[in-house]
CSV table of C-alpha atoms in Angstrom, one decimal:
chain,number,residue,atom,x,y,z
A,1,SER,CA,0.0,0.0,0.0
A,2,GLN,CA,1.2,3.5,-0.7
A,3,GLN,CA,1.1,5.8,2.3
A,4,GLY,CA,1.7,9.1,0.7
A,5,GLU,CA,0.0,10.9,-2.2
A,6,GLU,CA,1.8,13.8,-3.8
A,7,ASP,CA,0.1,16.8,-5.3
A,8,PRO,CA,0.3,17.9,-8.1
A,9,GLN,CA,1.2,14.8,-10.1
A,10,ALA,CA,3.1,17.1,-12.6
A,11,LEU,CA,4.3,20.6,-12.4
A,12,SER,CA,5.9,22.8,-15.1
A,13,ILE,CA,7.6,26.1,-14.2
A,14,GLN,CA,10.2,28.5,-15.6
A,15,GLU,CA,13.7,28.8,-14.3
A,16,GLY,CA,14.0,31.1,-11.3
A,17,GLU,CA,10.4,30.4,-10.1
A,18,ASN,CA,9.6,28.5,-6.9
A,19,ALA,CA,8.2,25.0,-7.0
A,20,THR,CA,5.9,23.7,-4.3
A,21,MET,CA,4.7,20.1,-4.0
A,22,ASN,CA,2.6,18.6,-1.3
A,23,CYS,CA,2.4,15.2,0.3
A,24,SER,CA,-0.5,13.7,2.3
A,25,TYR,CA,-0.2,10.5,4.3
A,26,LYS,CA,-2.6,8.3,6.3
A,27,THR,CA,-1.1,7.0,9.5
A,28,SER,CA,1.0,8.3,12.3
A,29,ILE,CA,4.7,8.7,11.5
A,30,ASN,CA,8.0,9.1,13.1
A,31,ASN,CA,9.5,11.0,10.3
A,32,LEU,CA,8.9,12.0,6.7
A,33,GLN,CA,11.6,12.1,4.0
A,34,TRP,CA,11.8,13.6,0.5
A,35,TYR,CA,13.7,12.0,-2.3
A,36,ARG,CA,14.5,13.0,-5.9
A,37,GLN,CA,14.7,10.7,-8.9
A,38,ASN,CA,16.2,11.7,-12.3
A,39,SER,CA,14.6,9.8,-15.2
A,40,GLY,CA,15.8,6.1,-15.2
A,41,ARG,CA,18.0,6.5,-12.2
A,42,GLY,CA,17.9,5.6,-8.5
A,43,LEU,CA,16.4,7.8,-5.8
A,44,VAL,CA,18.5,10.3,-3.9
A,45,HIS,CA,17.7,11.5,-0.4
A,46,LEU,CA,17.0,15.2,0.0
A,47,ILE,CA,15.8,15.9,3.5
A,48,LEU,CA,14.3,14.3,6.5
A,49,ILE,CA,11.9,16.0,9.0
A,50,ARG,CA,10.9,14.4,12.3
A,51,SER,CA,7.4,14.3,13.6
A,52,ASN,CA,8.2,16.8,16.3
A,53,GLU,CA,9.6,19.3,13.8
A,54,ARG,CA,7.5,21.8,11.9
A,55,GLU,CA,9.9,23.2,9.4
A,56,LYS,CA,13.4,22.4,8.0
A,57,HIS,CA,15.7,24.0,5.5
A,58,SER,CA,18.5,22.7,3.4
A,59,GLY,CA,20.0,25.0,0.8
A,60,ARG,CA,17.2,25.9,-1.6
A,61,LEU,CA,14.9,23.4,0.0
A,62,ARG,CA,12.3,24.1,2.6
A,63,VAL,CA,10.1,21.3,4.1
A,64,THR,CA,7.1,21.8,6.4
A,65,LEU,CA,5.2,19.2,8.3
A,66,ASP,CA,1.8,19.4,9.7
A,67,THR,CA,1.0,16.2,11.7
A,68,SER,CA,-2.5,17.4,12.6
A,69,LYS,CA,-3.3,17.4,8.9
A,70,LYS,CA,-1.0,14.6,8.0
A,71,SER,CA,0.6,16.6,5.3
A,72,SER,CA,4.0,17.9,4.2
A,73,SER,CA,5.2,20.3,1.6
A,74,LEU,CA,8.5,20.7,-0.3
A,75,LEU,CA,9.5,24.1,-1.6
A,76,ILE,CA,12.3,24.5,-4.0
A,77,THR,CA,13.3,28.1,-4.4
A,78,ALA,CA,14.9,29.8,-7.4
A,79,SER,CA,14.5,26.6,-9.5
A,80,ARG,CA,17.0,25.6,-12.1
A,81,ALA,CA,16.7,23.4,-15.2
A,82,ALA,CA,18.8,20.8,-13.3
A,83,ASP,CA,16.0,20.5,-10.7
A,84,THR,CA,13.9,18.7,-13.4
A,85,ALA,CA,13.1,15.3,-11.8
A,86,SER,CA,10.5,13.3,-9.9
A,87,TYR,CA,10.1,14.1,-6.2
A,88,PHE,CA,8.7,11.5,-3.8
A,89,CYS,CA,7.8,11.7,-0.1
A,90,ALA,CA,8.3,8.7,2.1
A,91,THR,CA,7.0,8.0,5.5
A,92,GLY,CA,8.7,5.9,8.1
A,93,GLY,CA,8.3,4.6,11.6
A,94,GLY,CA,7.6,1.6,13.7
A,95,ALA,CA,9.4,-1.6,14.4
A,96,THR,CA,9.4,-2.8,10.8
A,97,ASN,CA,11.8,-0.1,9.7
A,98,LYS,CA,10.0,0.3,6.4
A,99,LEU,CA,9.7,3.4,4.3
A,100,ILE,CA,6.5,3.8,2.3
A,101,PHE,CA,6.7,6.0,-0.7
A,102,GLY,CA,4.1,8.2,-2.3
A,103,THR,CA,3.2,8.5,-6.0
A,104,GLY,CA,5.5,11.3,-6.8
A,105,THR,CA,5.4,14.8,-8.5
A,106,LEU,CA,7.1,15.2,-11.8
A,107,LEU,CA,8.7,18.6,-11.9
A,108,ALA,CA,9.8,20.2,-15.2
A,109,VAL,CA,11.8,23.4,-15.1
A,110,GLN,CA,11.9,25.2,-18.4
A,111,PRO,CA,15.1,27.1,-19.1
P,1,ASP,CA,33.7,4.5,-2.9
P,2,GLY,CA,30.9,3.1,-0.8
P,3,GLY,CA,27.6,2.5,-2.4
P,4,ILE,CA,25.0,0.1,-3.8
P,5,THR,CA,25.6,-1.8,-7.0
P,6,GLN,CA,22.7,-3.3,-8.9
P,7,SER,CA,23.2,-5.6,-11.9
P,8,PRO,CA,22.3,-6.0,-14.7
P,9,LYS,CA,21.1,-2.6,-15.6
P,10,TYR,CA,18.9,-3.9,-18.4
P,11,LEU,CA,17.6,-7.5,-18.6
P,12,PHE,CA,15.3,-9.2,-21.1
P,13,ARG,CA,13.6,-12.5,-20.4
P,14,LYS,CA,11.1,-14.7,-22.1
P,15,GLU,CA,7.9,-15.6,-20.4
P,16,GLY,CA,8.3,-18.6,-18.1
P,17,GLN,CA,11.9,-17.9,-17.1
P,18,ASN,CA,13.2,-17.0,-13.7
P,19,VAL,CA,15.7,-14.2,-13.5
P,20,THR,CA,17.8,-13.0,-10.6
P,21,LEU,CA,18.7,-9.4,-10.0
P,22,SER,CA,21.9,-8.7,-8.0
P,23,CYS,CA,22.2,-6.1,-5.3
P,24,GLU,CA,25.5,-5.6,-3.4
P,25,GLN,CA,26.4,-2.9,-0.9
P,26,ASN,CA,29.6,-2.0,0.8
P,27,LEU,CA,28.1,0.5,3.3
P,28,ASN,CA,28.0,-2.0,6.2
P,29,HIS,CA,24.2,-1.4,6.3
P,30,ASP,CA,22.1,-4.0,8.1
P,31,ALA,CA,18.8,-3.3,6.4
P,32,MET,CA,18.2,-3.9,2.7
P,33,TYR,CA,15.1,-3.4,0.5
P,34,TRP,CA,13.7,-4.2,-2.9
P,35,TYR,CA,11.2,-1.9,-4.5
P,36,ARG,CA,9.3,-2.1,-7.8
P,37,GLN,CA,8.5,1.0,-9.9
P,38,ASP,CA,6.1,1.0,-12.8
P,39,PRO,CA,6.0,3.9,-15.3
P,40,GLY,CA,4.8,7.1,-13.8
P,41,GLN,CA,4.2,5.5,-10.4
P,42,GLY,CA,5.7,5.4,-7.0
P,43,LEU,CA,7.7,2.7,-5.4
P,44,ARG,CA,6.1,-0.5,-4.0
P,45,LEU,CA,7.9,-2.6,-1.5
P,46,ILE,CA,8.6,-6.2,-2.5
P,47,TYR,CA,10.8,-7.6,0.3
P,48,TYR,CA,13.1,-6.3,3.0
P,49,SER,CA,15.7,-7.7,5.3
P,50,GLN,CA,16.8,-6.2,8.6
P,51,ILE,CA,19.5,-8.7,9.4
P,52,VAL,CA,21.4,-11.6,7.7
P,53,ASN,CA,19.3,-14.8,7.3
P,54,ASP,CA,16.1,-13.0,7.9
P,55,PHE,CA,13.7,-11.2,5.5
P,56,GLN,CA,10.0,-10.1,5.4
P,57,LYS,CA,7.5,-9.8,2.7
P,58,GLY,CA,6.5,-6.3,1.6
P,59,ASP,CA,3.3,-5.3,-0.1
P,60,ILE,CA,3.7,-7.1,-3.4
P,61,ALA,CA,5.9,-10.2,-2.6
P,62,GLU,CA,3.9,-12.7,-4.7
P,63,GLY,CA,6.0,-14.1,-7.6
P,64,TYR,CA,9.3,-12.9,-6.0
P,65,SER,CA,11.9,-14.5,-3.8
P,66,VAL,CA,14.9,-13.3,-1.9
P,67,SER,CA,17.8,-14.5,0.2
P,68,ARG,CA,20.1,-12.8,2.6
P,69,GLU,CA,23.1,-15.1,3.2
P,70,LYS,CA,25.6,-12.3,3.5
P,71,LYS,CA,25.2,-8.8,4.9
P,72,GLU,CA,26.4,-7.2,1.7
P,73,SER,CA,24.1,-9.1,-0.7
P,74,PHE,CA,20.4,-9.2,-1.2
P,75,PRO,CA,19.5,-10.8,-4.5
P,76,LEU,CA,15.9,-10.8,-5.9
P,77,THR,CA,14.6,-13.6,-8.0
P,78,VAL,CA,11.6,-12.8,-10.3
P,79,THR,CA,9.9,-16.1,-10.8
P,80,SER,CA,7.7,-17.3,-13.6
P,81,ALA,CA,4.8,-16.9,-11.2
P,82,GLN,CA,5.0,-13.1,-11.3
P,83,LYS,CA,2.3,-12.3,-13.8
P,84,ASN,CA,3.5,-8.8,-14.8
P,85,PRO,CA,7.2,-8.7,-14.2
P,86,THR,CA,8.2,-5.9,-16.6
P,87,ALA,CA,9.2,-3.0,-14.4
P,88,PHE,CA,12.1,-1.0,-12.9
P,89,TYR,CA,13.5,-2.6,-9.8
P,90,LEU,CA,15.3,-0.6,-7.2
P,91,CYS,CA,17.5,-1.9,-4.3
P,92,ALA,CA,18.2,0.2,-1.2
P,93,SER,CA,19.9,-0.1,2.1
P,94,ARG,CA,20.3,1.8,5.3
P,95,LEU,CA,21.6,1.5,8.8
P,96,GLN,CA,19.3,-0.4,11.2
P,97,GLY,CA,17.0,1.9,13.2
P,98,ASP,CA,13.9,3.9,12.8
P,99,THR,CA,15.2,6.9,11.1
P,100,GLY,CA,17.8,7.5,8.4
P,101,GLU,CA,17.9,7.9,4.7
P,102,LEU,CA,17.8,5.1,2.2
P,103,PHE,CA,20.7,4.7,-0.2
P,104,PHE,CA,19.6,3.5,-3.6
P,105,GLY,CA,21.2,1.6,-6.4
P,106,GLU,CA,20.8,2.8,-10.0
P,107,GLY,CA,18.1,0.2,-10.7
P,108,SER,CA,17.6,-2.8,-13.0
P,109,ARG,CA,15.1,-2.6,-15.8
P,110,LEU,CA,13.5,-5.9,-16.6
P,111,THR,CA,11.5,-6.5,-19.8
P,112,VAL,CA,9.6,-9.7,-20.5
P,113,LEU,CA,9.3,-10.5,-24.2
């Protein structure tokens, strides 16, 4: 089963604009992670936010987490053509040590 | 350099054949995972292992088998019982524990002819 649902499914913006994608999940979590996947490649970890955190920054990335709404958002500021990729949220927690991935947002940044 | 190596990158098989996908890591990670990705979709968990000689089914284990005889290796066999095996397969690992990022291999693309 897929825990997370990303929104929108696809997003097209111009270089320099900000990109925001959202993730909703269903059950309680210990942490939420965001990953990036270039076409045909493996996933790369971007950022992790714990359930007791509300906001986290890393470079041009800003992640928020609202556990009451079971949702998270990823903001990429001043986007570049190289940011073109699919972005996935993943929720983790519990004794099984599993990460459950969402359906992903395909971001296209036009030069 | 430390990392996860998946092989082969591309694999073609005829219906009715079993194939084995290799996944090797030199990160000294305890936990290893196999995910399946279909076009335009997210990742679905096939099997995972938290320790040598032990593994658990994920959400879509039917038609697949794994082994974990060594800490570094977690091969996945796609059997002929898997009805729709054409997909992109991703192996990942991480340190044991509740939090922490997953490290992924570059994937293996299996096509059934």
